[in-house]
């Protein structure tokens, strides 16, 4: 069966590394992005130059209309979905809870939690054997923050990843008899652009001494875990968490 993947936030960081590795492993990949079209197109070009198949599609995953359009377009352009990577996620400026605005909270949860649920819903409609699908796999990109809580920086983000952990547990059980496995990776500190969005572009340099392995991770080190969880090698693995965090 042809392998078709949607990866949200596939244009940069962990998502881009995962899209490229997925293509190497034979997936036709939908590289979703929110606003950085150039980055997503560069990932598609890289995949095509290596003989793979990919398309770049815009969608804000916190918008139900965008998500439905995204999955409908994948149906027609790539064929039946077999894998979803719920990767897109955001942080806001490092801050204490007493200073959080309701706008910040709504944006974090709308993207990280509601967006992941909306994408899972559309994937289930297509992949569940109960709905006539051929099965598939979902990997949620959570964070070590769900265990650490991210005090004085992003307790909202950490809580949103806690929700993703619980979603992974519940959804894995809900779908286990319908041919869909659901797992999560929990990255530690990974060298991507996301830290600049929190107001500290060099955060990875500052925090690496806290990591037992004394270095931060690279996006491809998360991508390999995601692709293993999606693969038949993980055929009896569902509801599992892979901490890829250098010992944190
Ligand atoms: P990143 O480099 O900032 O990339 C984020 C990606 O998500 C971008 O492609 C962005 O699209 C996309 N995105 C953001 N909001 C979106 C929305 N509403 N709809 C669709 N796409 C959206 O981030 P990253 O570090 O690779 O993080 C990827 C995932 O890993 C996130 O869930 C993050 O929480 C998690 N994580 C990261 C770390 C770390 O240290 N880096 C640690 C633990 C967990 P555009 O390119 O269009 O802006």
Short mmCIF file of C-alpha atoms and ligand atoms in Angstrom, two decimals:
data_model
loop_
_atom_site.label_atom_id
_atom_site.label_comp_id
_atom_site.label_asym_id
_atom_site.label_seq_id
_atom_site.Cartn_x
_atom_site.Cartn_y
_atom_site.Cartn_z
CA UNK A 1 0.00 0.00 0.00
CA UNK A 2 1.27 3.51 -0.83
CA UNK A 3 2.38 5.43 2.24
CA UNK A 4 0.96 8.96 2.54
CA UNK A 5 1.83 11.31 5.40
CA UNK A 6 0.56 14.64 6.62
CA UNK A 7 3.09 16.42 8.81
CA UNK A 8 1.94 19.66 10.36
CA UNK A 9 4.58 22.36 10.59
CA UNK A 10 6.76 20.44 8.15
CA UNK A 11 8.59 23.44 6.72
CA UNK A 12 11.08 24.05 9.52
CA UNK A 13 12.84 22.42 12.46
CA UNK A 14 11.78 18.97 13.62
CA UNK A 15 8.99 18.88 11.04
CA UNK A 16 11.33 19.52 8.12
CA UNK A 17 13.75 16.81 9.25
CA UNK A 18 10.85 14.39 9.68
CA UNK A 19 9.41 15.20 6.24
CA UNK A 20 12.77 14.53 4.57
CA UNK A 21 13.34 11.26 6.42
CA UNK A 22 9.77 10.14 5.69
CA UNK A 23 10.30 10.73 1.98
CA UNK A 24 13.52 8.68 2.12
CA UNK A 25 11.45 5.88 3.65
CA UNK A 26 8.93 5.96 0.80
CA UNK A 27 6.18 8.25 2.06
CA UNK A 28 4.51 10.76 -0.19
CA UNK A 29 4.58 13.75 2.15
CA UNK A 30 2.28 16.71 2.65
CA UNK A 31 4.47 19.43 4.14
CA UNK A 32 2.01 21.67 5.97
CA UNK A 33 3.03 25.17 6.98
CA UNK A 34 1.30 28.22 8.47
CA UNK A 35 3.01 31.21 6.85
CA UNK A 36 6.58 30.38 5.81
CA UNK A 37 5.87 29.16 2.29
CA UNK A 38 9.50 29.49 1.19
CA UNK A 39 10.73 27.12 3.89
CA UNK A 40 8.07 24.52 3.08
CA UNK A 41 8.81 24.77 -0.65
CA UNK A 42 12.52 24.26 0.07
CA UNK A 43 11.70 21.02 1.89
CA UNK A 44 9.59 19.86 -1.06
CA UNK A 45 12.41 20.71 -3.49
CA UNK A 46 14.92 18.78 -1.37
CA UNK A 47 12.62 15.74 -1.33
CA UNK A 48 12.03 15.92 -5.08
CA UNK A 49 15.75 16.24 -5.79
CA UNK A 50 16.23 12.98 -3.89
CA UNK A 51 13.56 11.27 -6.01
CA UNK A 52 10.70 11.55 -3.50
CA UNK A 53 7.19 12.93 -3.72
CA UNK A 54 5.92 15.88 -1.68
CA UNK A 55 3.55 18.82 -1.75
CA UNK A 56 3.53 21.98 0.37
CA UNK A 57 0.13 23.07 1.68
CA UNK A 58 -0.74 26.06 3.87
CA UNK A 59 -3.14 25.63 6.80
CA UNK A 60 -3.40 27.14 10.24
CA UNK A 61 -4.16 24.02 12.26
CA UNK A 62 -6.16 26.03 14.79
CA UNK A 63 -8.69 26.75 11.99
CA UNK A 64 -11.18 23.95 11.39
CA UNK A 65 -11.84 25.16 7.83
CA UNK A 66 -8.10 25.18 7.05
CA UNK A 67 -7.62 21.68 8.46
CA UNK A 68 -10.54 20.25 6.48
CA UNK A 69 -9.26 21.86 3.30
CA UNK A 70 -5.77 20.49 4.00
CA UNK A 71 -6.92 16.88 4.36
CA UNK A 72 -9.33 17.11 1.41
CA UNK A 73 -6.47 18.37 -0.77
CA UNK A 74 -4.25 15.51 0.36
CA UNK A 75 -7.01 13.04 -0.58
CA UNK A 76 -7.05 14.31 -4.14
CA UNK A 77 -3.35 15.08 -4.64
CA UNK A 78 -1.60 12.24 -2.76
CA UNK A 79 -4.24 9.55 -2.16
CA UNK A 80 -5.39 7.69 0.96
CA UNK A 81 -3.71 8.87 4.16
CA UNK A 82 -1.68 6.35 6.17
CA UNK A 83 0.20 8.54 8.68
CA UNK A 84 -0.24 11.78 10.61
CA UNK A 85 2.51 13.57 12.49
CA UNK A 86 1.00 16.19 14.78
CA UNK A 87 4.17 18.28 14.92
CA UNK A 88 3.17 21.96 14.66
CA UNK A 89 3.46 23.71 17.99
CA UNK A 90 4.14 27.17 19.36
CA UNK A 91 5.50 28.91 22.44
CA UNK A 92 5.23 32.55 23.48
CA UNK A 93 7.68 34.87 25.23
CA UNK A 94 9.20 33.47 28.40
CA UNK A 95 7.01 34.77 31.20
CA UNK A 96 5.46 33.96 34.58
CA UNK A 97 1.85 32.77 34.82
CA UNK A 98 0.79 35.95 36.65
CA UNK A 99 1.62 37.88 33.48
CA UNK A 100 -0.19 35.65 30.95
CA UNK A 101 -2.93 37.28 28.86
CA UNK A 102 -6.04 35.42 27.82
CA UNK A 103 -5.04 36.02 24.18
CA UNK A 104 -1.77 34.20 24.77
CA UNK A 105 -3.46 31.28 26.51
CA UNK A 106 -6.11 30.91 23.81
CA UNK A 107 -3.51 30.97 21.04
CA UNK A 108 -1.27 28.36 22.68
CA UNK A 109 -4.11 25.95 23.40
CA UNK A 110 -5.88 26.56 20.07
CA UNK A 111 -2.74 25.61 18.16
CA UNK A 112 -1.07 22.97 20.30
CA UNK A 113 -4.17 21.17 21.57
CA UNK A 114 -7.22 21.99 19.44
CA UNK A 115 -5.15 21.90 16.25
CA UNK A 116 -3.77 18.46 17.08
CA UNK A 117 -7.25 17.15 17.85
CA UNK A 118 -8.66 18.54 14.60
CA UNK A 119 -5.91 16.90 12.56
CA UNK A 120 -6.34 13.61 14.44
CA UNK A 121 -10.09 13.75 13.78
CA UNK A 122 -9.58 14.14 10.04
CA UNK A 123 -6.95 11.38 10.00
CA UNK A 124 -9.24 8.98 11.90
CA UNK A 125 -12.08 9.58 9.45
CA UNK A 126 -9.77 8.42 6.68
CA UNK A 127 -7.64 5.71 8.34
CA UNK A 128 -9.91 3.87 10.79
CA UNK A 129 -10.99 0.42 9.63
CA UNK A 130 -14.31 1.25 11.29
CA UNK A 131 -14.73 3.99 8.69
CA UNK A 132 -13.63 1.78 5.78
CA UNK A 133 -9.98 2.88 5.92
CA UNK A 134 -6.93 0.64 5.79
CA UNK A 135 -5.48 1.67 9.16
CA UNK A 136 -2.45 3.80 9.86
CA UNK A 137 -0.44 5.51 12.57
CA UNK A 138 -0.34 8.84 14.38
CA UNK A 139 2.64 10.33 16.17
CA UNK A 140 2.09 13.34 18.40
CA UNK A 141 5.06 15.60 19.06
CA UNK A 142 4.77 16.37 22.75
CA UNK A 143 7.66 17.73 24.84
CA UNK A 144 9.76 17.02 27.87
CA UNK A 145 8.03 20.17 29.10
CA UNK A 146 4.97 18.06 29.95
CA UNK A 147 7.10 16.39 32.64
CA UNK A 148 9.13 19.45 33.69
CA UNK A 149 6.35 22.08 33.69
CA UNK A 150 8.59 24.88 32.34
CA UNK A 151 8.33 27.22 35.35
CA UNK A 152 9.05 30.94 34.82
CA UNK A 153 8.97 30.46 31.07
CA UNK A 154 6.07 28.59 29.48
CA UNK A 155 3.81 26.79 31.95
CA UNK A 156 1.01 27.24 29.38
CA UNK A 157 3.03 25.48 26.70
CA UNK A 158 3.98 22.69 29.12
CA UNK A 159 0.33 22.23 30.07
CA UNK A 160 -0.65 22.06 26.41
CA UNK A 161 1.87 19.25 25.96
CA UNK A 162 0.42 17.54 29.04
CA UNK A 163 -2.89 17.59 27.17
CA UNK A 164 -1.17 16.01 24.18
CA UNK A 165 0.18 13.23 26.41
CA UNK A 166 -3.31 12.49 27.73
CA UNK A 167 -4.74 12.65 24.22
CA UNK A 168 -2.12 10.10 23.14
CA UNK A 169 -3.15 7.68 25.91
CA UNK A 170 -6.88 8.02 25.30
CA UNK A 171 -6.73 7.98 21.52
CA UNK A 172 -4.40 4.98 21.46
CA UNK A 173 -7.00 2.97 23.38
CA UNK A 174 -9.93 4.34 21.39
CA UNK A 175 -8.32 3.33 18.10
CA UNK A 176 -6.35 0.20 19.03
CA UNK A 177 -8.92 -2.18 17.52
CA UNK A 178 -9.39 -0.01 14.42
CA UNK A 179 -5.95 -0.41 12.87
CA UNK A 180 -4.51 2.89 14.09
CA UNK A 181 -1.57 3.12 16.50
CA UNK A 182 -1.07 6.40 18.38
CA UNK A 183 2.23 7.26 20.05
CA UNK A 184 4.19 10.32 21.10
CA UNK A 185 7.74 11.57 21.14
CA UNK A 186 8.84 13.95 23.88
CA UNK A 187 11.85 15.95 22.65
CA UNK A 188 14.16 17.66 25.10
CA UNK A 189 16.08 20.78 24.03
CA UNK A 190 16.38 20.66 20.24
CA UNK A 191 18.27 23.13 18.08
CA UNK A 192 15.47 24.87 16.12
CA UNK A 193 13.96 28.33 15.58
CA UNK A 194 11.31 27.83 18.28
CA UNK A 195 13.56 29.22 21.03
CA UNK A 196 13.74 32.60 19.29
CA UNK A 197 9.93 32.74 19.48
CA UNK A 198 10.31 32.52 23.27
CA UNK A 199 12.61 35.54 23.20
CA UNK A 200 15.89 33.67 23.67
CA UNK A 201 17.47 32.59 20.35
CA UNK A 202 20.55 31.20 22.12
CA UNK A 203 18.58 29.24 24.72
CA UNK A 204 20.06 25.94 23.58
CA UNK A 205 23.58 27.20 24.40
CA UNK A 206 22.49 28.27 27.88
CA UNK A 207 20.67 25.06 28.79
CA UNK A 208 22.98 22.43 27.41
CA UNK A 209 24.93 22.13 30.67
CA UNK A 210 21.68 20.97 32.35
CA UNK A 211 21.37 18.04 29.96
CA UNK A 212 22.98 14.81 31.20
CA UNK A 213 24.52 14.29 27.73
CA UNK A 214 25.84 17.90 27.86
CA UNK A 215 24.51 18.82 24.45
CA UNK A 216 21.20 19.72 22.82
CA UNK A 217 19.56 17.49 20.25
CA UNK A 218 19.31 17.93 16.50
CA UNK A 219 16.02 17.72 14.57
CA UNK A 220 17.01 14.50 12.78
CA UNK A 221 17.38 12.77 16.16
CA UNK A 222 13.66 13.35 16.75
CA UNK A 223 12.77 12.42 13.18
CA UNK A 224 14.30 8.94 13.55
CA UNK A 225 12.16 8.23 16.61
CA UNK A 226 9.02 9.46 14.84
CA UNK A 227 9.68 7.31 11.78
CA UNK A 228 10.31 4.25 13.94
CA UNK A 229 7.00 4.74 15.77
CA UNK A 230 5.21 5.03 12.43
CA UNK A 231 6.88 1.95 10.97
CA UNK A 232 5.86 -1.70 11.01
CA UNK A 233 8.83 -2.29 13.32
CA UNK A 234 6.64 -0.68 16.00
CA UNK A 235 3.61 -2.79 15.06
CA UNK A 236 2.77 -3.69 18.70
CA UNK A 237 3.56 -0.26 20.12
CA UNK A 238 0.67 2.07 20.88
CA UNK A 239 0.06 4.58 23.66
CA UNK A 240 3.83 4.81 24.15
CA UNK A 241 6.09 7.80 24.84
CA UNK A 242 9.62 8.00 23.52
CA UNK A 243 11.66 10.56 25.46
CA UNK A 244 14.37 11.86 23.14
CA UNK A 245 16.00 14.28 25.52
CA UNK A 246 19.63 13.38 26.14
CA UNK A 247 18.81 11.93 29.55
CA UNK A 248 16.62 14.75 30.84
P1 LIG B 1 9.84 25.48 14.81
O1 LIG B 1 11.21 25.32 14.27
O2 LIG B 1 9.43 26.79 15.42
O3 LIG B 1 8.79 25.11 13.66
C1 LIG B 1 7.43 25.15 13.95
C2 LIG B 1 6.66 24.72 12.72
O4 LIG B 1 5.27 24.72 13.08
C3 LIG B 1 6.81 25.69 11.57
O5 LIG B 1 6.89 24.94 10.38
C4 LIG B 1 5.52 26.50 11.61
O6 LIG B 1 5.07 26.94 10.34
C5 LIG B 1 4.55 25.47 12.14
N1 LIG B 1 3.37 26.07 12.78
C6 LIG B 1 3.30 26.89 13.85
N2 LIG B 1 2.03 27.21 14.10
C7 LIG B 1 1.28 26.59 13.17
C8 LIG B 1 -0.10 26.56 12.89
N3 LIG B 1 -0.99 27.24 13.63
N4 LIG B 1 -0.53 25.82 11.83
C9 LIG B 1 0.35 25.12 11.07
N5 LIG B 1 1.67 25.12 11.30
C10 LIG B 1 2.12 25.86 12.33
O7 LIG B 1 9.52 24.38 15.92
P2 LIG B 1 10.24 23.00 16.33
O8 LIG B 1 11.21 23.29 17.39
O9 LIG B 1 10.65 22.24 15.12
O10 LIG B 1 9.01 22.30 17.05
C11 LIG B 1 8.23 21.28 16.43
C12 LIG B 1 7.44 20.57 17.53
O11 LIG B 1 8.37 20.03 18.48
C13 LIG B 1 6.53 21.51 18.32
O12 LIG B 1 5.32 20.84 18.63
C14 LIG B 1 7.31 21.77 19.60
O13 LIG B 1 6.46 22.08 20.67
C15 LIG B 1 8.00 20.44 19.78
N6 LIG B 1 9.19 20.51 20.64
C16 LIG B 1 10.27 21.25 20.28
C17 LIG B 1 11.38 21.30 21.14
C18 LIG B 1 12.62 22.10 20.82
O14 LIG B 1 13.48 22.25 21.72
N7 LIG B 1 12.77 22.61 19.61
C19 LIG B 1 11.36 20.59 22.35
C20 LIG B 1 10.23 19.84 22.67
C21 LIG B 1 9.15 19.80 21.79
P3 LIG B 1 5.80 28.17 9.55
O15 LIG B 1 7.12 27.63 9.10
O16 LIG B 1 4.87 28.46 8.42
O17 LIG B 1 5.93 29.28 10.54
#
